[in-house]
Protein backbone atom coordinates (compact mmCIF):
# COMPACT_ATOMS: atom_id res chain seq x y z
CA UNK A 1 -13.33 -5.04 -29.71
CA UNK A 2 -13.11 -8.60 -28.75
CA UNK A 3 -10.11 -10.44 -26.84
CA UNK A 4 -8.95 -12.41 -29.69
CA UNK A 5 -8.60 -9.32 -32.00
CA UNK A 6 -6.81 -7.48 -29.33
CA UNK A 7 -4.27 -10.19 -29.03
CA UNK A 8 -3.79 -10.30 -32.67
CA UNK A 9 -2.96 -6.57 -32.53
CA UNK A 10 -0.56 -7.12 -29.76
CA UNK A 11 1.17 -9.61 -31.57
CA UNK A 12 1.56 -7.30 -34.40
CA UNK A 13 2.97 -4.73 -32.07
CA UNK A 14 5.15 -6.88 -29.88
CA UNK A 15 7.29 -8.86 -32.21
CA UNK A 16 8.45 -12.44 -31.05
CA UNK A 17 12.02 -12.48 -29.90
CA UNK A 18 14.53 -13.85 -32.40
CA UNK A 19 16.39 -17.17 -31.65
CA UNK A 20 19.51 -16.52 -29.60
CA UNK A 21 18.08 -13.46 -27.56
CA UNK A 22 17.73 -13.47 -23.80
CA UNK A 23 16.29 -16.30 -21.93
CA UNK A 24 12.53 -16.10 -21.21
CA UNK A 25 11.55 -14.13 -17.97
CA UNK A 26 9.42 -15.26 -15.29
CA UNK A 27 6.01 -16.16 -16.53
CA UNK A 28 4.12 -14.92 -13.60
CA UNK A 29 4.29 -11.10 -14.23
CA UNK A 30 5.03 -9.16 -11.00
CA UNK A 31 4.53 -12.06 -8.63
CA UNK A 32 7.35 -14.68 -9.07
CA UNK A 33 7.42 -17.32 -6.13
CA UNK A 34 10.39 -16.78 -3.84
CA UNK A 35 13.56 -18.87 -4.67
CA UNK A 36 16.76 -19.56 -2.64
CA UNK A 37 19.42 -16.70 -3.00
CA UNK A 38 21.56 -17.35 -6.11
CA UNK A 39 24.27 -15.46 -7.99
CA UNK A 40 22.93 -13.82 -11.25
CA UNK A 41 24.30 -15.12 -14.63
CA UNK A 42 26.33 -12.30 -16.06
CA UNK A 43 25.13 -13.14 -19.42
CA UNK A 44 21.61 -12.64 -18.41
CA UNK A 45 22.43 -9.40 -16.39
CA UNK A 46 24.21 -7.99 -19.59
CA UNK A 47 20.97 -8.37 -21.84
CA UNK A 48 18.39 -7.03 -19.57
CA UNK A 49 16.75 -4.91 -22.14
CA UNK A 50 16.24 -8.07 -24.61
CA UNK A 51 14.14 -9.49 -21.65
CA UNK A 52 12.26 -6.42 -21.17
CA UNK A 53 11.31 -6.18 -24.87
CA UNK A 54 10.02 -9.71 -25.24
CA UNK A 55 6.40 -10.10 -26.22
CA UNK A 56 5.21 -12.11 -23.54
CA UNK A 57 6.72 -9.79 -20.92
CA UNK A 58 5.36 -6.85 -22.80
CA UNK A 59 1.74 -8.28 -22.88
CA UNK A 60 1.79 -9.05 -19.28
CA UNK A 61 3.10 -5.44 -18.60
CA UNK A 62 0.38 -3.84 -20.66
CA UNK A 63 -2.25 -5.87 -18.93
CA UNK A 64 -1.16 -4.91 -15.59
CA UNK A 65 -0.88 -1.09 -16.38
CA UNK A 66 -4.44 -1.27 -17.62
CA UNK A 67 -5.82 -3.06 -14.92
CA UNK A 68 -4.18 -0.61 -12.26
CA UNK A 69 -5.78 2.18 -13.96
CA UNK A 70 -4.33 5.27 -12.46
CA UNK A 71 -4.15 8.93 -13.41
CA UNK A 72 -2.76 10.46 -16.65
CA UNK A 73 0.86 11.93 -16.49
CA UNK A 74 1.85 15.24 -17.94
CA UNK A 75 0.84 14.38 -21.44
CA UNK A 76 -2.72 13.63 -20.24
CA UNK A 77 -2.72 10.22 -21.96
CA UNK A 78 -5.20 7.84 -20.31
CA UNK A 79 -4.66 4.18 -19.75
CA UNK A 80 -7.46 3.39 -22.34
CA UNK A 81 -5.36 5.20 -25.00
CA UNK A 82 -2.27 3.11 -24.29
CA UNK A 83 -3.19 0.32 -26.62
CA UNK A 84 -3.50 2.47 -29.61
CA UNK A 85 -0.36 4.52 -28.95
CA UNK A 86 1.62 1.26 -28.55
CA UNK A 87 0.32 -0.27 -31.86
CA UNK A 88 1.42 2.76 -33.71
CA UNK A 89 4.84 3.74 -31.72
CA UNK A 90 6.13 0.47 -30.34
CA UNK A 91 8.53 -0.38 -33.03
CA UNK A 92 10.38 2.91 -32.61
CA UNK A 93 10.11 2.77 -28.85
CA UNK A 94 11.66 -0.72 -29.06
CA UNK A 95 14.71 0.57 -31.22
CA UNK A 96 15.30 3.27 -28.61
CA UNK A 97 15.02 0.81 -25.58
CA UNK A 98 17.57 -1.54 -27.20
CA UNK A 99 19.55 1.06 -28.41
CA UNK A 100 19.93 2.89 -25.18
CA UNK A 101 18.28 6.16 -26.27
CA UNK A 102 14.84 6.22 -24.77
CA UNK A 103 13.99 9.23 -22.73
CA UNK A 104 11.28 9.38 -20.14
CA UNK A 105 9.09 12.23 -19.66
CA UNK A 106 8.94 14.33 -16.26
CA UNK A 107 6.66 12.89 -13.70
CA UNK A 108 3.41 14.76 -12.67
CA UNK A 109 3.44 16.06 -9.09
CA UNK A 110 0.33 15.18 -7.08
CA UNK A 111 -0.22 15.62 -3.24
CA UNK A 112 -2.48 13.15 -1.35
CA UNK A 113 -3.32 13.68 2.29
CA UNK A 114 -1.70 11.29 4.72
CA UNK A 115 -4.03 9.55 7.20
CA UNK A 116 -1.81 10.74 10.17
CA UNK A 117 -1.71 14.39 8.83
CA UNK A 118 0.35 16.21 6.15
CA UNK A 119 0.46 15.25 2.45
CA UNK A 120 2.35 12.45 0.71
CA UNK A 121 4.01 13.80 -2.75
CA UNK A 122 3.62 11.38 -5.57
CA UNK A 123 5.25 11.53 -8.82
CA UNK A 124 2.77 10.03 -11.70
CA UNK A 125 4.75 9.03 -14.78
CA UNK A 126 3.16 8.94 -18.20
CA UNK A 127 1.26 6.02 -19.02
CA UNK A 128 3.88 5.08 -21.53
CA UNK A 129 6.73 5.24 -18.97
CA UNK A 130 4.65 3.32 -16.57
CA UNK A 131 4.35 0.53 -19.16
CA UNK A 132 8.02 0.74 -19.74
CA UNK A 133 8.98 0.55 -16.07
CA UNK A 134 6.42 -2.36 -15.23
CA UNK A 135 8.03 -4.43 -18.05
CA UNK A 136 11.33 -3.68 -16.35
CA UNK A 137 10.02 -4.45 -12.98
CA UNK A 138 9.01 -7.79 -14.07
CA UNK A 139 12.36 -8.69 -15.26
CA UNK A 140 14.40 -7.22 -12.55
CA UNK A 141 12.08 -8.39 -9.55
CA UNK A 142 12.47 -11.90 -10.65
CA UNK A 143 16.23 -11.80 -10.55
CA UNK A 144 16.63 -9.68 -7.49
CA UNK A 145 13.75 -10.57 -5.04
CA UNK A 146 15.72 -14.00 -4.17
CA UNK A 147 18.66 -11.98 -2.98
CA UNK A 148 16.83 -9.97 -0.62
CA UNK A 149 16.81 -10.32 3.20
CA UNK A 150 14.23 -12.85 4.82
CA UNK A 151 13.64 -9.98 7.41
CA UNK A 152 12.13 -7.71 4.38
CA UNK A 153 8.58 -7.95 3.79
CA UNK A 154 7.50 -4.52 1.97
CA UNK A 155 6.69 -4.46 -1.98
CA UNK A 156 7.91 -8.21 -2.26
CA UNK A 157 5.85 -10.91 -4.18
CA UNK A 158 4.61 -13.62 -1.93
CA UNK A 159 5.08 -11.55 1.21
CA UNK A 160 2.60 -9.29 2.92
CA UNK A 161 2.25 -6.64 5.91
CA UNK A 162 0.45 -9.68 7.61
CA UNK A 163 3.52 -11.67 7.28
CA UNK A 164 5.82 -8.86 8.74
CA UNK A 165 3.34 -8.39 11.82
CA UNK A 166 3.31 -12.16 12.36
CA UNK A 167 7.30 -12.24 12.37
CA UNK A 168 7.29 -9.43 14.99
CA UNK A 169 4.79 -11.23 17.08
CA UNK A 170 7.12 -14.29 17.08
CA UNK A 171 9.89 -12.14 18.32
CA UNK A 172 8.01 -10.55 20.98
CA UNK A 173 6.62 -14.01 22.27
CA UNK A 174 10.27 -15.41 22.17
CA UNK A 175 10.99 -12.94 24.94
CA UNK A 176 12.08 -9.86 22.86
CA UNK A 177 9.56 -7.62 24.26
CA UNK A 178 11.10 -4.18 23.83
CA UNK A 179 11.42 -2.66 20.30
CA UNK A 180 13.59 -0.01 18.41
CA UNK A 181 11.10 1.58 16.04
CA UNK A 182 12.90 3.24 13.32
CA UNK A 183 11.24 5.66 10.91
CA UNK A 184 13.14 7.17 7.93
CA UNK A 185 12.40 10.71 7.42
CA UNK A 186 11.15 11.48 3.93
CA UNK A 187 12.81 8.46 2.73
CA UNK A 188 11.60 8.35 -0.83
CA UNK A 189 12.52 11.88 -1.29
CA UNK A 190 16.05 11.37 0.07
CA UNK A 191 17.69 8.47 -1.68
CA UNK A 192 20.96 9.28 -3.14
CA UNK A 193 21.21 8.68 -6.83
CA UNK A 194 24.75 7.78 -7.20
CA UNK A 195 24.84 5.33 -4.24
CA UNK A 196 21.59 3.67 -5.72
CA UNK A 197 23.22 3.25 -9.06
CA UNK A 198 26.30 1.87 -7.62
CA UNK A 199 24.25 -0.73 -6.02
CA UNK A 200 22.41 -1.53 -9.08
CA UNK A 201 25.58 -1.83 -11.25
CA UNK A 202 26.79 -4.34 -8.80
CA UNK A 203 23.65 -6.58 -9.89
CA UNK A 204 23.48 -6.01 -13.81
CA UNK A 205 25.75 -5.33 -16.53
CA UNK A 206 23.45 -4.01 -19.03
CA UNK A 207 24.52 -0.39 -19.39
CA UNK A 208 21.42 0.57 -21.48
CA UNK A 209 19.35 -0.65 -18.58
CA UNK A 210 21.46 1.36 -15.95
CA UNK A 211 21.16 4.25 -18.26
CA UNK A 212 17.55 3.97 -18.51
CA UNK A 213 16.86 3.50 -14.65
CA UNK A 214 19.21 6.72 -14.11
CA UNK A 215 17.09 8.62 -16.72
CA UNK A 216 13.72 7.59 -14.68
CA UNK A 217 15.52 8.94 -11.71
CA UNK A 218 16.39 12.14 -13.28
CA UNK A 219 13.46 12.94 -15.51
CA UNK A 220 12.26 15.65 -13.45
CA UNK A 221 9.11 16.63 -11.78
CA UNK A 222 6.37 18.91 -13.29
CA UNK A 223 4.49 21.18 -10.90
CA UNK A 224 2.30 24.14 -11.80
CA UNK A 225 3.55 24.07 -15.33
CA UNK A 226 7.09 23.99 -14.50
CA UNK A 227 9.66 21.23 -14.59
CA UNK A 228 11.99 21.03 -11.76
CA UNK A 229 15.16 18.53 -11.93
CA UNK A 230 15.38 15.63 -9.66
CA UNK A 231 18.89 15.19 -8.14
CA UNK A 232 17.86 12.82 -5.26
CA UNK A 233 14.65 10.58 -4.51
CA UNK A 234 12.64 7.88 -6.08
CA UNK A 235 9.22 9.44 -6.80
CA UNK A 236 6.51 7.47 -5.28
CA UNK A 237 3.97 6.62 -7.99
CA UNK A 238 5.96 4.55 -10.74
CA UNK A 239 6.00 0.78 -10.79
CA UNK A 240 9.61 0.68 -10.25
CA UNK A 241 10.11 2.94 -7.29
CA UNK A 242 9.26 0.27 -4.70
CA UNK A 243 11.75 -2.25 -6.07
CA UNK A 244 14.52 0.52 -6.00
CA UNK A 245 13.61 1.22 -2.43
CA UNK A 246 14.26 -2.29 -1.42
CA UNK A 247 17.59 -2.12 -3.09
CA UNK A 248 18.57 1.17 -1.08
CA UNK A 249 17.42 -0.59 2.15
CA UNK A 250 19.05 -4.02 1.38
CA UNK A 251 22.33 -2.49 2.77
CA UNK A 252 20.52 -1.92 6.01
CA UNK A 253 18.99 -5.35 6.33
CA UNK A 254 22.69 -6.84 5.76
CA UNK A 255 24.12 -4.58 8.51
CA UNK A 256 21.42 -5.65 10.86
CA UNK A 257 21.88 -9.24 10.04
CA UNK A 258 25.61 -8.92 10.39
CA UNK A 259 25.15 -7.58 13.99
CA UNK A 260 22.70 -10.49 14.67
CA UNK A 261 19.64 -8.40 15.32
CA UNK A 262 16.11 -9.72 15.26
CA UNK A 263 14.15 -7.30 12.98
CA UNK A 264 11.35 -6.91 10.55
CA UNK A 265 11.31 -4.11 7.87
CA UNK A 266 8.31 -3.34 5.71
CA UNK A 267 9.44 -0.59 3.13
CA UNK A 268 11.09 2.30 5.14
CA UNK A 269 9.37 1.01 8.51
CA UNK A 270 11.68 -0.97 10.48
CA UNK A 271 11.43 -2.68 13.99
CA UNK A 272 14.32 -4.25 15.92
CA UNK A 273 13.39 -6.49 18.73
CA UNK A 274 15.44 -6.73 21.74
CA UNK A 275 15.22 -7.96 25.49
CA UNK A 276 15.48 -4.49 27.25
CA UNK A 277 14.92 -0.96 26.75
CA UNK A 278 18.34 -0.32 27.85
CA UNK A 279 19.68 -2.48 25.12
CA UNK A 280 17.33 -0.95 22.66
CA UNK A 281 18.61 2.60 23.21
CA UNK A 282 22.04 1.23 22.42
CA UNK A 283 21.00 -0.26 19.22
CA UNK A 284 19.00 2.79 18.26
CA UNK A 285 22.30 4.96 18.73
CA UNK A 286 24.51 2.52 16.69
CA UNK A 287 22.00 1.97 13.79
CA UNK A 288 20.98 5.55 13.37
CA UNK A 289 24.74 6.26 13.04
CA UNK A 290 24.77 3.73 10.29
CA UNK A 291 21.79 4.98 8.36
CA UNK A 292 23.11 8.57 8.58
CA UNK A 293 26.53 8.01 7.61
CA UNK A 294 26.55 4.82 5.33
CA UNK A 295 23.00 5.26 3.79
CA UNK A 296 22.97 8.87 3.74
CA UNK A 297 19.59 8.97 5.02
CA UNK A 298 17.91 10.49 8.13
CA UNK A 299 15.94 9.05 11.12
CA UNK A 300 12.93 10.70 12.12
CA UNK A 301 13.64 11.52 15.64
CA UNK A 302 10.05 12.39 16.42
CA UNK A 303 8.54 9.06 15.01
CA UNK A 304 11.39 6.91 16.12
CA UNK A 305 11.62 5.58 19.47
CA UNK A 306 12.42 2.84 21.81
CA UNK A 307 9.75 1.09 24.13
CA UNK A 308 7.59 -1.78 24.96
CA UNK A 309 6.40 -3.79 22.11
CA UNK A 310 2.84 -3.63 23.92
CA UNK A 311 3.04 0.29 23.77
CA UNK A 312 4.21 0.64 20.17
CA UNK A 313 2.31 -0.02 16.74
CA UNK A 314 3.42 -1.73 13.63
CA UNK A 315 1.69 -1.54 10.31
CA UNK A 316 -1.57 -0.76 12.31
CA UNK A 317 -1.21 -3.50 14.68
CA UNK A 318 0.01 -3.71 18.37
CA UNK A 319 0.54 -6.67 20.77
CA UNK A 320 -1.14 -7.25 24.01
CA UNK A 321 0.84 -7.97 27.15
CA UNK A 322 1.33 -11.30 29.13
CA UNK A 323 3.13 -14.37 28.34
CA UNK A 324 1.49 -15.00 24.90
CA UNK A 325 0.93 -11.68 23.31
CA UNK A 326 -1.53 -11.33 20.82
CA UNK A 327 -2.17 -9.35 17.66
CA UNK A 328 -4.58 -6.27 18.43
CA UNK A 329 -5.57 -3.35 16.26
CA UNK A 330 -3.73 -0.19 17.38
CA UNK A 331 -5.67 2.80 18.74
CA UNK A 332 -4.41 4.99 15.75
CA UNK A 333 -6.06 2.40 13.26
CA UNK A 334 -9.23 2.54 15.41
CA UNK A 335 -9.35 6.19 15.43
CA UNK A 336 -8.81 6.49 11.75
CA UNK A 337 -11.46 3.83 11.24
CA UNK A 338 -14.14 5.84 13.09
CA UNK A 339 -13.26 9.18 11.29
CA UNK A 340 -13.67 7.35 7.74
CA UNK A 341 -16.92 5.99 8.88
CA UNK A 342 -18.26 9.28 9.94
CA UNK A 343 -16.98 10.76 6.60
CA UNK A 344 -18.92 8.13 4.85
CA UNK A 345 -22.05 8.41 6.86
CA UNK A 346 -22.22 12.39 7.52
CA UNK A 347 -25.80 13.76 7.44
CA UNK A 348 -25.05 16.40 4.89
CA UNK A 349 -24.07 13.78 2.32
CA UNK A 350 -27.75 13.23 1.27
CA UNK A 351 -28.93 10.43 -1.12
CA UNK A 352 -30.52 7.07 -0.35
CA UNK A 353 -29.77 5.34 2.82
CA UNK A 354 -29.00 2.04 0.57
CA UNK A 355 -26.27 3.99 -1.39
CA UNK A 356 -24.76 5.08 1.75
CA UNK A 357 -24.57 1.55 3.22
CA UNK A 358 -23.23 0.24 -0.15
CA UNK A 359 -20.34 2.82 0.13
CA UNK A 360 -19.67 2.04 3.61
CA UNK A 361 -19.70 -1.64 3.03
CA UNK A 362 -16.89 -1.31 0.46
CA UNK A 363 -14.83 0.38 2.96
CA UNK A 364 -15.75 -2.02 5.84
CA UNK A 365 -14.93 -5.06 3.53
CA UNK A 366 -11.27 -3.68 2.70
CA UNK A 367 -10.73 -2.73 6.26
CA UNK A 368 -11.51 -6.24 7.73
CA UNK A 369 -9.67 -7.77 5.00
CA UNK A 370 -6.62 -6.28 6.63
CA UNK A 371 -7.43 -5.93 10.20
CA UNK A 372 -9.34 -8.97 10.52
CA UNK A 373 -5.79 -10.45 11.14
CA UNK A 374 -6.22 -9.20 14.64
CA UNK A 375 -6.60 -11.80 17.53
CA UNK A 376 -8.96 -9.54 19.70
CA UNK A 377 -12.52 -10.14 18.40
CA UNK A 378 -14.14 -8.13 21.20
CA UNK A 379 -12.74 -4.94 19.63
CA UNK A 380 -14.27 -6.07 16.33
CA UNK A 381 -17.52 -6.66 18.08
CA UNK A 382 -17.40 -3.17 19.83
CA UNK A 383 -16.82 -1.40 16.50
CA UNK A 384 -19.44 -3.61 14.66
CA UNK A 385 -21.90 -2.31 17.30
CA UNK A 386 -20.51 1.30 17.09
CA UNK A 387 -21.18 1.36 13.28
CA UNK A 388 -24.69 0.35 13.77
CA UNK A 389 -25.18 2.84 16.29
CA UNK A 390 -23.71 5.35 14.09
CA UNK A 391 -26.13 4.55 11.31
CA UNK A 392 -29.36 4.81 13.61
CA UNK A 393 -27.95 8.20 14.65
CA UNK A 394 -27.81 9.22 10.96
CA UNK A 395 -31.30 7.89 10.52
CA UNK A 396 -32.68 9.87 13.48
CA UNK A 397 -31.07 13.10 12.28
CA UNK A 398 -32.75 12.46 8.83
CA UNK A 399 -36.26 12.16 10.33
CA UNK A 400 -35.63 15.89 11.82
CA UNK A 401 -38.97 16.73 13.19
CA UNK A 402 -41.05 15.24 16.17
CA UNK A 403 -44.07 14.67 14.17
CA UNK A 404 -41.93 12.64 11.46
CA UNK A 405 -39.96 10.75 14.12
CA UNK A 406 -43.15 9.54 15.88
CA UNK A 407 -44.81 8.40 12.51
CA UNK A 408 -41.52 6.57 11.48
CA UNK A 409 -41.07 4.86 14.77
CA UNK A 410 -44.76 3.80 14.79
CA UNK A 411 -44.27 2.33 11.23
CA UNK A 412 -41.55 0.14 12.65
CA UNK A 413 -43.45 -1.50 15.36
CA UNK A 414 -42.55 0.66 18.03
CA UNK A 415 -45.43 1.20 20.81
CA UNK A 416 -47.21 4.35 20.88
CA UNK A 417 -46.17 5.41 24.25
CA UNK A 418 -42.53 4.68 23.62
CA UNK A 419 -42.69 6.37 20.19
CA UNK A 420 -44.37 9.51 21.74
CA UNK A 421 -41.52 9.63 24.44
CA UNK A 422 -38.82 9.32 21.90
CA UNK A 423 -40.21 11.99 19.48
CA UNK A 424 -40.30 14.60 22.26
CA UNK A 425 -37.15 13.59 23.96
CA UNK A 426 -34.71 16.56 24.48
CA UNK A 427 -31.74 14.20 24.46
CA UNK A 428 -29.25 14.44 21.54
CA UNK A 429 -29.29 11.91 18.59
CA UNK A 430 -26.06 9.96 19.68
CA UNK A 431 -27.60 9.11 23.09
CA UNK A 432 -31.02 8.27 21.59
CA UNK A 433 -29.34 6.02 18.86
CA UNK A 434 -28.77 3.34 21.56
CA UNK A 435 -32.27 3.41 22.94
CA UNK A 436 -34.60 0.41 23.02
CA UNK A 437 -36.99 2.27 20.41
CA UNK A 438 -34.30 2.56 17.87
CA UNK A 439 -33.12 -0.89 18.32
CA UNK A 440 -36.85 -2.01 17.73
CA UNK A 441 -37.16 0.42 14.70
CA UNK A 442 -33.85 -0.28 13.10
CA UNK A 443 -32.63 -3.74 14.26
CA UNK A 444 -29.45 -5.29 12.82
CA UNK A 445 -31.18 -7.41 10.33
CA UNK A 446 -32.40 -4.13 8.92
CA UNK A 447 -29.13 -2.95 7.97
CA UNK A 448 -28.06 -6.25 6.98
CA UNK A 449 -30.79 -6.35 4.43
CA UNK A 450 -29.58 -3.10 3.17
CA UNK A 451 -26.12 -4.90 2.57
CA UNK A 452 -24.34 -3.65 5.44
CA UNK A 453 -21.23 -5.84 6.12
CA UNK A 454 -20.80 -7.18 9.76
CA UNK A 455 -17.18 -6.87 11.20
CA UNK A 456 -17.92 -9.44 14.11
CA UNK A 457 -19.12 -12.14 11.63
CA UNK A 458 -16.20 -11.50 9.29
CA UNK A 459 -13.60 -12.45 12.05
CA UNK A 460 -11.94 -15.59 11.70
CA UNK A 461 -9.60 -16.44 14.38
């Protein structure tokens, strides 16, 4: 079906707002520009659901949910089926939303492995509920984001992890070389619903919206065919959850600002920068007490610590020592990088080398897009060399037998004597992968011809 016909069908389903309804919401979807802090209009905050149900807002929400793809919820409806469902059921859904009677379905429990070990529990809403959450997010974020702290960077339009790391670097350069590294234990699972709803009620007066947010929080979780109630937490997986997490931690931001601290918060990862470790321990004790007693959350004692900024990592980055600390890639991030590359290039994977390189390049492109923000190009050059050595090792293992290895080396312009010495070598593949013969047989240009991305070339200081 062509785009024009789809738009007509959207228009039929999403009726235009009548004159006198709530003012038009932000036209940029989930990415409004940051604005100065301002007091919200009571008229606007009491008619949130009218803004949510406006045609333009709904069309942007539908487009976003479809583009995000994602897994089905408990009803097994896919994002591809969402358009057809809304064409048929939207008028009834709209009446329920505006009447305050809409009831979300339970979320689907999904567990995904964490990079550092363990699992992260996600709650996947149905695509219909994701659509409604997205429509709400576009309206609420536009109103709430300008009121958040300048020290908050996570899940906010116009702000990124890179911005957070750069701000932290500014503090370290200014002489605040010790850091109070706070990690909240199971933050998304421990959010107190009553406290969160109290914070939201201070911002909006639309009781239908408040009731719906409470319904999303209490919708329950389906796991192994059984639905369990949710009495606390904001399940990760829905579009609205990140915004609600910033509402919860806005009180922490305001308290740290009141105390005059230099800090950076990205979601539940908060670093406070001080001049000495002695001051850091004092701050850790006071802030931990506030988090426990006032926010009803728990500080993870194992992951939280006070130390030199050069010895800690923040969002995958660390800082060098000296008078002008530079951004570097953390040792944990380098370790995870190598583990991922090994997995993508394992010998048992099979298939053509070109396909392996293609999949690897997709990962490298995303990785350098984030970690290219570092200021230590030598690390990228070393990793670049390591990746190519890894690829030569994989090829050498694939050749298997001595006779095959000799023939392949000769075919690639390796001298007869050197090829024979290599083919009969008792050394292991990893050692041989950095030999002169393998560099001749499989030079960097060979991997470049297959499309392998270079990390060193991608670096832009």
